[in-house]
């Protein structure tokens, strides 16, 4: 069973009469395509989700009929269809904080010569909903929809640091289950990040996610209670660890406060 697909379920009460299991399974099938493969057969999806293959077959048939998946007879495999795109576009285009924050992110990217992004959490990942970078920069391109791991990225660490303790403990337990082979290293990195956040108000990822990338992250608190994260980063040959620690991270924290003052 894929632990990331089960994270939210683990936080639910044992018996929740309002919880529709069939709908949950259908969404798990769609989420399976976020694991990296563009096209998958029912057997691939069953392996990723842990669902029985007959259940997967019914789900993929239904999702194809509804326009969320398309089927290739030649490959005998499925891929995401335009119905999913429409939902994602509706979310991003109507995200008010993205619309209001974009000029601020553009200016930050231009003046710091870094890639700066607005991210939200999806289970054990952070997802870019906006990314701005200088026009002349070709490296560290992070398009909308790109996923980042929670434990090793600045955005993920900042989000975790700002979460309520009870919810964070559930997520960290899921991370531990998903990464047993290197959990000690990941846990140490998270502990350092939580200390940084408590002391400075930001988190760092200095080669932890990608050994060639230095980045900072800060949480973003919206008025409706939504928690997001801002992150900025660049290749290490362009931005040193010292610059990230002593300059960019502090500037990013100020950017977050500016965005929060927009009243979103």
Short mmCIF file of C-alpha atoms in Angstrom, two decimals:
data_model
loop_
_atom_site.label_atom_id
_atom_site.label_comp_id
_atom_site.label_asym_id
_atom_site.label_seq_id
_atom_site.Cartn_x
_atom_site.Cartn_y
_atom_site.Cartn_z
CA UNK A 1 0.00 0.00 0.00
CA UNK A 2 1.36 3.44 -0.92
CA UNK A 3 1.67 5.38 2.37
CA UNK A 4 1.27 8.78 0.72
CA UNK A 5 -2.12 7.81 -0.67
CA UNK A 6 -3.20 6.66 2.81
CA UNK A 7 -2.04 9.69 4.82
CA UNK A 8 -5.38 11.46 5.01
CA UNK A 9 -7.28 8.26 5.72
CA UNK A 10 -5.09 7.56 8.72
CA UNK A 11 -6.25 10.80 10.35
CA UNK A 12 -9.95 9.94 9.97
CA UNK A 13 -12.01 8.41 12.78
CA UNK A 14 -12.37 4.64 12.63
CA UNK A 15 -16.01 4.85 11.54
CA UNK A 16 -17.11 8.04 9.83
CA UNK A 17 -20.58 7.62 8.38
CA UNK A 18 -20.15 10.74 6.25
CA UNK A 19 -17.01 9.37 4.59
CA UNK A 20 -17.74 7.90 1.13
CA UNK A 21 -15.25 5.09 0.60
CA UNK A 22 -16.06 4.64 -3.10
CA UNK A 23 -15.36 8.31 -3.79
CA UNK A 24 -12.12 8.07 -1.83
CA UNK A 25 -11.02 5.10 -3.94
CA UNK A 26 -11.83 6.92 -7.17
CA UNK A 27 -9.73 9.88 -6.09
CA UNK A 28 -6.91 7.53 -5.09
CA UNK A 29 -6.93 6.20 -8.64
CA UNK A 30 -6.55 9.73 -10.01
CA UNK A 31 -3.81 10.53 -7.48
CA UNK A 32 -1.88 7.47 -8.61
CA UNK A 33 -0.98 9.38 -11.77
CA UNK A 34 0.90 11.93 -9.66
CA UNK A 35 3.49 9.25 -8.86
CA UNK A 36 5.34 9.97 -12.09
CA UNK A 37 3.93 7.71 -14.79
CA UNK A 38 2.05 9.35 -17.67
CA UNK A 39 0.17 6.23 -18.74
CA UNK A 40 -0.75 3.24 -16.55
CA UNK A 41 -2.72 0.05 -16.76
CA UNK A 42 -5.09 -1.26 -14.11
CA UNK A 43 -2.36 -3.48 -12.70
CA UNK A 44 0.00 -0.50 -12.28
CA UNK A 45 -2.72 1.51 -10.54
CA UNK A 46 -3.60 -1.42 -8.27
CA UNK A 47 0.06 -1.74 -7.26
CA UNK A 48 0.34 1.97 -6.39
CA UNK A 49 -2.97 2.33 -4.58
CA UNK A 50 -3.17 -1.07 -2.95
CA UNK A 51 -6.73 -1.44 -4.24
CA UNK A 52 -7.95 -4.80 -5.65
CA UNK A 53 -7.62 -4.95 -9.42
CA UNK A 54 -11.40 -5.53 -9.99
CA UNK A 55 -12.07 -2.37 -7.97
CA UNK A 56 -9.51 -0.46 -10.01
CA UNK A 57 -11.11 -1.70 -13.23
CA UNK A 58 -14.50 -0.35 -12.18
CA UNK A 59 -12.98 2.95 -11.11
CA UNK A 60 -11.02 3.49 -14.31
CA UNK A 61 -14.07 2.59 -16.41
CA UNK A 62 -16.21 5.11 -14.51
CA UNK A 63 -13.57 7.84 -14.57
CA UNK A 64 -13.14 7.35 -18.32
CA UNK A 65 -16.89 7.70 -18.85
CA UNK A 66 -16.82 10.94 -16.83
CA UNK A 67 -13.91 12.42 -18.79
CA UNK A 68 -11.26 12.29 -16.06
CA UNK A 69 -9.28 9.49 -17.73
CA UNK A 70 -8.76 8.49 -21.34
CA UNK A 71 -8.01 4.96 -22.56
CA UNK A 72 -5.55 3.96 -25.27
CA UNK A 73 -6.60 0.69 -26.93
CA UNK A 74 -3.14 0.37 -28.51
CA UNK A 75 -1.32 0.61 -25.18
CA UNK A 76 -4.17 -0.83 -23.12
CA UNK A 77 -3.42 1.89 -20.58
CA UNK A 78 -5.01 5.01 -19.12
CA UNK A 79 -3.90 8.61 -18.80
CA UNK A 80 -5.39 11.73 -17.24
CA UNK A 81 -7.92 13.52 -19.42
CA UNK A 82 -9.18 17.10 -19.68
CA UNK A 83 -11.66 16.75 -16.81
CA UNK A 84 -8.77 16.74 -14.35
CA UNK A 85 -7.18 19.72 -16.09
CA UNK A 86 -10.43 21.67 -15.83
CA UNK A 87 -10.62 21.06 -12.08
CA UNK A 88 -6.98 22.02 -11.54
CA UNK A 89 -7.30 25.13 -13.66
CA UNK A 90 -10.45 26.20 -11.83
CA UNK A 91 -8.63 25.91 -8.50
CA UNK A 92 -5.52 27.80 -9.57
CA UNK A 93 -7.31 30.51 -11.55
CA UNK A 94 -9.68 31.26 -8.67
CA UNK A 95 -6.99 31.26 -6.00
CA UNK A 96 -7.16 34.88 -4.86
CA UNK A 97 -3.86 34.88 -3.00
CA UNK A 98 -2.11 33.79 -6.21
CA UNK A 99 -3.61 36.67 -8.16
CA UNK A 100 -2.80 39.31 -5.54
CA UNK A 101 0.63 38.00 -4.61
CA UNK A 102 1.99 37.58 -8.14
CA UNK A 103 3.29 41.18 -8.57
CA UNK A 104 5.12 40.85 -5.24
CA UNK A 105 6.62 37.50 -6.25
CA UNK A 106 7.67 38.89 -9.63
CA UNK A 107 9.47 41.80 -7.99
CA UNK A 108 11.15 39.53 -5.44
CA UNK A 109 12.38 37.19 -8.18
CA UNK A 110 13.70 40.11 -10.22
CA UNK A 111 15.56 41.83 -7.38
CA UNK A 112 17.03 38.66 -5.84
CA UNK A 113 17.65 36.75 -9.08
CA UNK A 114 15.99 33.66 -7.58
CA UNK A 115 13.02 31.46 -8.34
CA UNK A 116 10.20 32.22 -5.89
CA UNK A 117 7.08 30.12 -5.53
CA UNK A 118 3.76 29.87 -3.73
CA UNK A 119 2.98 26.32 -2.61
CA UNK A 120 0.24 24.33 -0.91
CA UNK A 121 0.30 20.87 0.68
CA UNK A 122 -1.15 17.71 -0.82
CA UNK A 123 -0.60 14.85 1.61
CA UNK A 124 3.17 14.25 1.71
CA UNK A 125 4.02 16.78 -1.00
CA UNK A 126 4.03 20.50 -1.60
CA UNK A 127 2.62 21.67 -4.94
CA UNK A 128 3.51 24.86 -6.79
CA UNK A 129 0.46 27.03 -7.52
CA UNK A 130 2.60 29.95 -8.70
CA UNK A 131 6.24 30.39 -9.63
CA UNK A 132 8.10 33.50 -10.71
CA UNK A 133 11.69 33.80 -11.88
CA UNK A 134 13.83 36.35 -13.70
CA UNK A 135 13.30 36.35 -17.45
CA UNK A 136 16.98 35.71 -18.16
CA UNK A 137 17.19 32.71 -15.81
CA UNK A 138 16.81 29.28 -17.37
CA UNK A 139 17.67 27.07 -14.39
CA UNK A 140 15.49 25.90 -11.50
CA UNK A 141 12.27 26.11 -13.46
CA UNK A 142 9.31 25.06 -11.32
CA UNK A 143 6.04 25.15 -13.22
CA UNK A 144 2.60 25.22 -11.63
CA UNK A 145 1.68 21.70 -10.54
CA UNK A 146 5.23 20.54 -9.80
CA UNK A 147 5.43 18.49 -6.60
CA UNK A 148 8.09 18.83 -3.90
CA UNK A 149 8.77 16.41 -1.03
CA UNK A 150 7.75 17.65 2.42
CA UNK A 151 10.73 16.51 4.46
CA UNK A 152 13.68 17.87 2.47
CA UNK A 153 12.47 21.07 0.80
CA UNK A 154 12.36 24.51 2.36
CA UNK A 155 8.68 24.89 1.49
CA UNK A 156 7.75 21.56 3.06
CA UNK A 157 9.77 22.19 6.19
CA UNK A 158 8.26 25.67 6.64
CA UNK A 159 4.77 24.25 6.23
CA UNK A 160 5.42 21.49 8.76
CA UNK A 161 6.97 23.92 11.24
CA UNK A 162 3.85 26.10 11.16
CA UNK A 163 1.28 23.28 11.42
CA UNK A 164 -0.71 22.63 14.55
CA UNK A 165 1.05 20.08 16.70
CA UNK A 166 -1.60 17.35 16.49
CA UNK A 167 -1.88 17.48 12.71
CA UNK A 168 1.89 17.68 12.29
CA UNK A 169 2.39 14.55 14.39
CA UNK A 170 0.12 12.59 12.00
CA UNK A 171 2.03 13.82 8.96
CA UNK A 172 5.42 13.13 10.50
CA UNK A 173 4.30 9.61 11.41
CA UNK A 174 3.31 9.07 7.78
CA UNK A 175 6.67 10.41 6.62
CA UNK A 176 8.45 8.02 8.97
CA UNK A 177 6.45 5.09 7.58
CA UNK A 178 7.23 6.15 4.02
CA UNK A 179 10.99 6.67 4.54
CA UNK A 180 12.16 4.05 7.07
CA UNK A 181 15.53 3.60 5.37
CA UNK A 182 16.74 7.19 5.97
CA UNK A 183 14.35 8.45 8.63
CA UNK A 184 17.09 9.32 11.14
CA UNK A 185 18.64 11.71 8.62
CA UNK A 186 15.28 13.21 7.65
CA UNK A 187 14.24 13.61 11.28
CA UNK A 188 17.47 15.42 12.10
CA UNK A 189 16.92 17.80 9.18
CA UNK A 190 13.36 18.50 10.30
CA UNK A 191 14.51 19.16 13.88
CA UNK A 192 17.04 21.72 12.62
CA UNK A 193 14.35 23.34 10.50
CA UNK A 194 11.91 23.58 13.40
CA UNK A 195 14.64 25.22 15.49
CA UNK A 196 15.35 27.68 12.67
CA UNK A 197 11.67 28.54 12.41
CA UNK A 198 11.31 29.04 16.17
CA UNK A 199 14.38 31.30 16.22
CA UNK A 200 14.28 33.09 12.88
CA UNK A 201 10.84 32.53 11.35
CA UNK A 202 12.11 30.62 8.30
CA UNK A 203 13.41 27.20 7.25
CA UNK A 204 16.29 26.24 4.98
CA UNK A 205 17.15 23.49 2.54
CA UNK A 206 20.84 23.76 1.71
CA UNK A 207 21.47 20.89 -0.65
CA UNK A 208 19.08 18.62 1.25
CA UNK A 209 16.51 18.19 -1.53
CA UNK A 210 18.93 18.72 -4.41
CA UNK A 211 22.63 18.97 -3.61
CA UNK A 212 22.95 21.75 -6.19
CA UNK A 213 20.12 23.93 -4.86
CA UNK A 214 19.99 26.30 -1.87
CA UNK A 215 16.56 27.48 -0.76
CA UNK A 216 14.60 29.16 2.02
CA UNK A 217 10.95 28.74 2.97
CA UNK A 218 8.42 30.55 5.15
CA UNK A 219 4.79 29.76 6.03
CA UNK A 220 2.01 31.97 4.73
CA UNK A 221 -1.09 32.38 6.90
CA UNK A 222 -4.25 33.39 5.05
CA UNK A 223 -7.17 35.08 6.76
CA UNK A 224 -9.51 32.12 6.23
CA UNK A 225 -7.12 29.89 8.19
CA UNK A 226 -5.47 28.32 5.16
CA UNK A 227 -1.77 27.57 5.54
CA UNK A 228 0.54 27.80 2.51
CA UNK A 229 4.27 28.33 2.07
CA UNK A 230 6.52 30.66 0.10
CA UNK A 231 9.91 29.45 -1.07
CA UNK A 232 12.83 30.96 -2.94
CA UNK A 233 15.89 29.24 -4.26
CA UNK A 234 18.61 29.09 -6.85
CA UNK A 235 21.48 26.85 -7.94
CA UNK A 236 24.24 26.83 -5.34
CA UNK A 237 26.75 28.23 -7.83
CA UNK A 238 24.60 31.37 -8.03
CA UNK A 239 23.48 31.68 -4.42
CA UNK A 240 25.70 30.63 -1.51
CA UNK A 241 24.48 29.11 1.74
CA UNK A 242 25.54 32.27 3.56
CA UNK A 243 23.46 34.47 1.27
CA UNK A 244 20.41 32.29 1.76
CA UNK A 245 20.81 32.27 5.55
CA UNK A 246 21.78 35.88 6.09
CA UNK A 247 19.85 37.70 3.38
CA UNK A 248 17.33 35.86 1.23
CA UNK A 249 15.54 34.01 4.03
CA UNK A 250 14.93 37.27 5.93
CA UNK A 251 13.71 38.99 2.77
CA UNK A 252 11.37 36.08 2.09
CA UNK A 253 9.91 36.36 5.60
CA UNK A 254 9.20 40.03 4.94
CA UNK A 255 7.60 39.12 1.60
CA UNK A 256 5.25 36.73 3.42
CA UNK A 257 4.17 39.47 5.81
CA UNK A 258 3.57 41.82 2.87
CA UNK A 259 1.35 39.22 1.19
CA UNK A 260 -0.53 38.53 4.41
CA UNK A 261 -1.25 42.25 4.76
CA UNK A 262 -3.10 42.11 1.45
CA UNK A 263 -5.97 40.64 3.43
CA UNK A 264 -6.31 37.37 1.52
#
